[in-house]
Short mmCIF file of C-alpha atoms in Angstrom, two decimals:
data_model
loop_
_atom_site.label_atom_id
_atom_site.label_comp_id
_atom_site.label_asym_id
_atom_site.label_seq_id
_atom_site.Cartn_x
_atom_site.Cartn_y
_atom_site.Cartn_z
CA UNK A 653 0.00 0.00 0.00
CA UNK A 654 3.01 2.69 1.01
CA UNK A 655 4.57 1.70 -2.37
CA UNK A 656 1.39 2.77 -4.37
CA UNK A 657 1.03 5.56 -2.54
CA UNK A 658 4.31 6.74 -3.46
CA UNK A 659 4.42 5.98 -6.53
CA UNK A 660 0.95 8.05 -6.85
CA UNK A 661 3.03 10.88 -5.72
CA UNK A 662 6.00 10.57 -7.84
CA UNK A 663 3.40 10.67 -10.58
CA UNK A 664 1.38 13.88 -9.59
CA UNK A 665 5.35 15.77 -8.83
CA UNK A 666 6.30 14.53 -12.67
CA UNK A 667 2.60 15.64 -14.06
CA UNK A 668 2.72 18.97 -12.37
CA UNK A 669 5.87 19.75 -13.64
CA UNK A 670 5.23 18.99 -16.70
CA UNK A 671 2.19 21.32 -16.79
CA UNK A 672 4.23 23.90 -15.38
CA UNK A 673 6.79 23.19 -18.04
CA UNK A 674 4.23 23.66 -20.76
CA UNK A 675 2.69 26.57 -19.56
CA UNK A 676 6.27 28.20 -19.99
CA UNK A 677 6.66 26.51 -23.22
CA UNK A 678 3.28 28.19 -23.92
CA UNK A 679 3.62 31.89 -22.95
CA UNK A 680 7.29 31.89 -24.67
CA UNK A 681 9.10 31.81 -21.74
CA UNK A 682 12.77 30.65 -22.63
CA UNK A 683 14.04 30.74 -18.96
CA UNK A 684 10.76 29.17 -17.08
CA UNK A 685 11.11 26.30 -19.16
CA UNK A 686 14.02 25.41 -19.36
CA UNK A 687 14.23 25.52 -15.59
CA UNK A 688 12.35 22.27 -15.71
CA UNK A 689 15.21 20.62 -17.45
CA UNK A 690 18.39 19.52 -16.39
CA UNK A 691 21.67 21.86 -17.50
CA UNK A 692 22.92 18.55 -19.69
CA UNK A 693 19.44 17.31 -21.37
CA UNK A 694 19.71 16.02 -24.70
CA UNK A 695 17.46 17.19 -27.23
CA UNK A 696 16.04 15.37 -30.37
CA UNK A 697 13.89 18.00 -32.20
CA UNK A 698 12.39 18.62 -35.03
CA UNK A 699 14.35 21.07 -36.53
CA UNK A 700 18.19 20.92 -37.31
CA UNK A 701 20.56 19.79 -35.79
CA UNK A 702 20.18 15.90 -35.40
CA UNK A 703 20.63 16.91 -32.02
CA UNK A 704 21.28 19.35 -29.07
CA UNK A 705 23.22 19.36 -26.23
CA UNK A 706 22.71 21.05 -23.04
CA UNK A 707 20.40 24.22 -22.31
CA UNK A 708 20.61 27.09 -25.14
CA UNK A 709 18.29 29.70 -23.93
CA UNK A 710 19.24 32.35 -26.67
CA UNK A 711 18.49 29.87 -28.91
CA UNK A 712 14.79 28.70 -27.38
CA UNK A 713 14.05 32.42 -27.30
CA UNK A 714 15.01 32.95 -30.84
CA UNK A 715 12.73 30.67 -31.86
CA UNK A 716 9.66 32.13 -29.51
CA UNK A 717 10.09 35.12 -31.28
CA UNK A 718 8.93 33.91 -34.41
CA UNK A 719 5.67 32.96 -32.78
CA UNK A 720 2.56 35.91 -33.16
CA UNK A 721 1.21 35.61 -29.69
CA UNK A 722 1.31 32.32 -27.22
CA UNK A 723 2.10 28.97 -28.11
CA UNK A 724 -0.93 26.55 -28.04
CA UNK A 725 -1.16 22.80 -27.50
CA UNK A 726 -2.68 19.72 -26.48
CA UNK A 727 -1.65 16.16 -25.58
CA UNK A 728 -3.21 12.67 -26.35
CA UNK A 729 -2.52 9.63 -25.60
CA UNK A 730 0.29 10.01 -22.44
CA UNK A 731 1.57 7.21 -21.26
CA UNK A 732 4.17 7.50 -17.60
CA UNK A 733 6.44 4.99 -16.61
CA UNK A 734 8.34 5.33 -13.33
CA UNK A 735 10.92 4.13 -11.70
CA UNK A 736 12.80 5.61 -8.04
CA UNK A 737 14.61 8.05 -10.11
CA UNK A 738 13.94 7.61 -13.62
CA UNK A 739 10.48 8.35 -15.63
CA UNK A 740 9.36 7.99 -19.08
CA UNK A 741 6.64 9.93 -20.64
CA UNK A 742 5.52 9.56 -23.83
CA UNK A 743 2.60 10.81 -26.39
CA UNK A 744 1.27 12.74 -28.94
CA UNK A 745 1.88 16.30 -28.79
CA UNK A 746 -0.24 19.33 -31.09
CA UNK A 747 1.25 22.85 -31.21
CA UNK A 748 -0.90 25.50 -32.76
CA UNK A 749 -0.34 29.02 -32.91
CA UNK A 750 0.71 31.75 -35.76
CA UNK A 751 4.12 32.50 -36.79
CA UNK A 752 5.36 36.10 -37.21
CA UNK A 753 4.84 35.77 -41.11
CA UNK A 754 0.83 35.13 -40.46
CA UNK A 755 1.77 31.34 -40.98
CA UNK A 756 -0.83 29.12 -39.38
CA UNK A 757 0.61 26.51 -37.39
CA UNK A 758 -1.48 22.99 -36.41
CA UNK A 759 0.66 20.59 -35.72
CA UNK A 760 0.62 16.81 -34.07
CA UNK A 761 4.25 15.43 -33.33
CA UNK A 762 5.25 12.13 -30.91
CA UNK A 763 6.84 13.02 -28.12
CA UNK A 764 9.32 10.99 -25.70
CA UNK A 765 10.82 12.69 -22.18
CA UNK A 766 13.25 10.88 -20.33
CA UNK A 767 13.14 12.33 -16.55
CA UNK A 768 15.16 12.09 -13.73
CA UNK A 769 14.90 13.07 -10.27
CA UNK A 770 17.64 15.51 -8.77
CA UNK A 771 17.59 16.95 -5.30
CA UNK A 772 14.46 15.43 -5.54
CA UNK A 773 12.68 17.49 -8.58
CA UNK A 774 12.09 15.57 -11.50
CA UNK A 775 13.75 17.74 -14.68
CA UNK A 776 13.76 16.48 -18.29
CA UNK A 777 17.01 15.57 -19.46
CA UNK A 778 15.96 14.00 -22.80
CA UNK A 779 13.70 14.66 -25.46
CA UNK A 780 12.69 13.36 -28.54
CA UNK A 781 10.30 14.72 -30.88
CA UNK A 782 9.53 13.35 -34.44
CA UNK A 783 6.56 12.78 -37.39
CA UNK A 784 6.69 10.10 -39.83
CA UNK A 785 7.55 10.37 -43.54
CA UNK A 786 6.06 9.25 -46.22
CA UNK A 787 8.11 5.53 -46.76
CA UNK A 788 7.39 5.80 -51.00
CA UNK A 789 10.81 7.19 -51.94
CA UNK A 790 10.08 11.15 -51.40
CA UNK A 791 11.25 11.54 -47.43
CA UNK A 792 8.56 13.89 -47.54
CA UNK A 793 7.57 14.74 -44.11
CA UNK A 794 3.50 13.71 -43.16
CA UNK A 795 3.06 17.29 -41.34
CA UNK A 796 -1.13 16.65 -41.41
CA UNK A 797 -1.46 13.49 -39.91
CA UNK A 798 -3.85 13.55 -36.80
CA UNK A 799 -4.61 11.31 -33.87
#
């Protein structure tokens, strides 16, 4: 019974986080979020590089700032997984919004965070975010795919 019940609480600290983490994600707020991340996360994104390494706020505020207003989103399908000091979440992600250039954004990625708990807060330190291509030759990205 003690074990369930604290594993119901690890799972309520990693779920609050993580909305608190999206609601900085949401209102463009480089520094919020990535306060919910640990310093060496690895980073799997959808745009270039292959990869990222560490925390680049510049970078995650760059990018806010092609954004027209906040950032909007949903999330379907979640699955957590966790462990003493390791946690899996996974799912499918939507970002909406408009981009600076009046470009309408409605988009559903999968999503994978790897968490770990330090000083006992749960931070991401891995992320992985991808959409499937289309497998007849092109490589063309399948942007309008939907849950």
């Amino acid at each position: 019974m003690k074990d369930e019940a604290n594993a119901r609480i690890e799972e309520d600290a990693i779920i609050a986080m993580l909305m608190m983490r999206a609601k900085a994600l949401g209102e463009k707020n480089a520094k919020d979020a990535l306060s919910y991340e640990t310093e060496d996360e690895i980073e799997f994104s959808l745009a270039p590089p292959l990869v990222y390494h560490g925390q680049d706020e510049a970078g995650l505020q760059a990018w806010f700032d092609t954004w027209e207003g906040p950032i909007g989103g949903e999330v379907r399908d979640a699955r957590l997984m966790v462990g003493e000091d390791v946690a899996f979440w996974s799912g499918l992600t939507r970002m909406t919004g408009t981009k600076t250039d009046g470009a309408a954004v409605d988009l559903w990625f999968r999503q994978t965070l790897g968490l770990v708990k330090q000083d006992g807060r749960w931070l991401v330190a891995h992320q992985h975010a991808s959409v499937p291509f289309a497998m007849d030759g092109s490589g063309r990205a399948l942007l309008d795919l939907k849950p």
